[in-house]
C-alpha cells in the first residue's frame, strides 16, 4: 500500500515537472498565454484521470 502511494507521488512530480517545462517553453516560443492557460487546465484534468488509473492499476 505504501509502495503504491509512493509510485503515485513520483508520477505526480514527474507530470508536474514535465508540464511546467513544456508550457514555459511554449510561452517563450509562441507567447500564446491564453492558450497555455487553457491547455494547462485541460491537461491537469487529464493528468488527474491518468494518475487515478495508474493508482488503481497498481492497487489491483
mmCIF file of C-alpha atoms in Angstrom:
data_model
loop_
_atom_site.group_PDB
_atom_site.id
_atom_site.type_symbol
_atom_site.label_atom_id
_atom_site.label_comp_id
_atom_site.label_asym_id
_atom_site.label_seq_id
_atom_site.Cartn_x
_atom_site.Cartn_y
_atom_site.Cartn_z
ATOM 1 C CA UNK A 1 0.000 0.000 0.000
ATOM 2 C CA UNK A 2 2.803 2.407 0.907
ATOM 3 C CA UNK A 3 4.571 1.331 -2.267
ATOM 4 C CA UNK A 4 1.546 2.279 -4.384
ATOM 5 C CA UNK A 5 1.199 5.769 -2.906
ATOM 6 C CA UNK A 6 4.948 6.323 -3.345
ATOM 7 C CA UNK A 7 4.718 5.416 -7.033
ATOM 8 C CA UNK A 8 1.689 7.707 -7.461
ATOM 9 C CA UNK A 9 3.619 10.556 -5.814
ATOM 10 C CA UNK A 10 6.609 10.049 -8.109
ATOM 11 C CA UNK A 11 4.330 10.067 -11.172
ATOM 12 C CA UNK A 12 2.675 13.248 -9.925
ATOM 13 C CA UNK A 13 6.023 15.020 -9.504
ATOM 14 C CA UNK A 14 7.208 13.923 -12.954
ATOM 15 C CA UNK A 15 3.995 15.104 -14.599
ATOM 16 C CA UNK A 16 4.188 18.496 -12.887
ATOM 17 C CA UNK A 17 7.811 18.988 -13.916
ATOM 18 C CA UNK A 18 7.054 17.985 -17.499
ATOM 19 C CA UNK A 19 4.051 20.310 -17.789
ATOM 20 C CA UNK A 20 5.935 23.186 -16.159
ATOM 21 C CA UNK A 21 8.900 22.981 -18.554
ATOM 22 C CA UNK A 22 6.741 22.271 -21.605
ATOM 23 C CA UNK A 23 4.477 25.254 -21.048
ATOM 24 C CA UNK A 24 7.296 27.597 -20.089
ATOM 25 C CA UNK A 25 8.924 26.656 -23.409
ATOM 26 C CA UNK A 26 5.634 27.140 -25.308
ATOM 27 C CA UNK A 27 5.114 30.527 -23.687
ATOM 28 C CA UNK A 28 8.568 31.766 -24.707
ATOM 29 C CA UNK A 29 8.445 30.448 -28.266
ATOM 30 C CA UNK A 30 4.880 31.378 -29.216
ATOM 31 C CA UNK A 31 3.612 33.657 -26.467
ATOM 32 C CA UNK A 32 0.041 32.365 -26.559
ATOM 33 C CA UNK A 33 -0.586 32.983 -22.884
ATOM 34 C CA UNK A 34 -4.350 32.346 -23.092
ATOM 35 C CA UNK A 35 -3.919 29.062 -24.937
ATOM 36 C CA UNK A 36 -1.294 27.952 -22.430
ATOM 37 C CA UNK A 37 -3.691 28.565 -19.542
ATOM 38 C CA UNK A 38 -6.488 26.624 -21.259
ATOM 39 C CA UNK A 39 -4.176 23.751 -22.232
ATOM 40 C CA UNK A 40 -2.718 23.617 -18.725
ATOM 41 C CA UNK A 41 -6.214 23.345 -17.277
ATOM 42 C CA UNK A 42 -7.230 20.585 -19.710
ATOM 43 C CA UNK A 43 -4.014 18.648 -19.183
ATOM 44 C CA UNK A 44 -4.281 18.924 -15.404
ATOM 45 C CA UNK A 45 -7.709 17.286 -15.686
ATOM 46 C CA UNK A 46 -6.233 14.570 -17.918
ATOM 47 C CA UNK A 47 -3.305 14.187 -15.546
ATOM 48 C CA UNK A 48 -5.632 13.616 -12.589
ATOM 49 C CA UNK A 49 -7.566 10.976 -14.535
ATOM 50 C CA UNK A 50 -4.317 9.291 -15.623
ATOM 51 C CA UNK A 51 -2.939 9.232 -12.084
ATOM 52 C CA UNK A 52 -6.204 7.715 -10.839
ATOM 53 C CA UNK A 53 -5.935 4.971 -13.478
ATOM 54 C CA UNK A 54 -2.271 4.318 -12.634
ATOM 55 C CA UNK A 55 -3.070 4.230 -8.925
ATOM 56 C CA UNK A 56 -5.993 1.829 -9.422
ATOM 57 C CA UNK A 57 -3.882 -0.383 -11.683
ATOM 58 C CA UNK A 58 -1.142 -0.548 -9.040
ATOM 59 C CA UNK A 59 -3.698 -1.414 -6.348
ATOM 60 C CA UNK A 60 -5.151 -4.245 -8.448
#
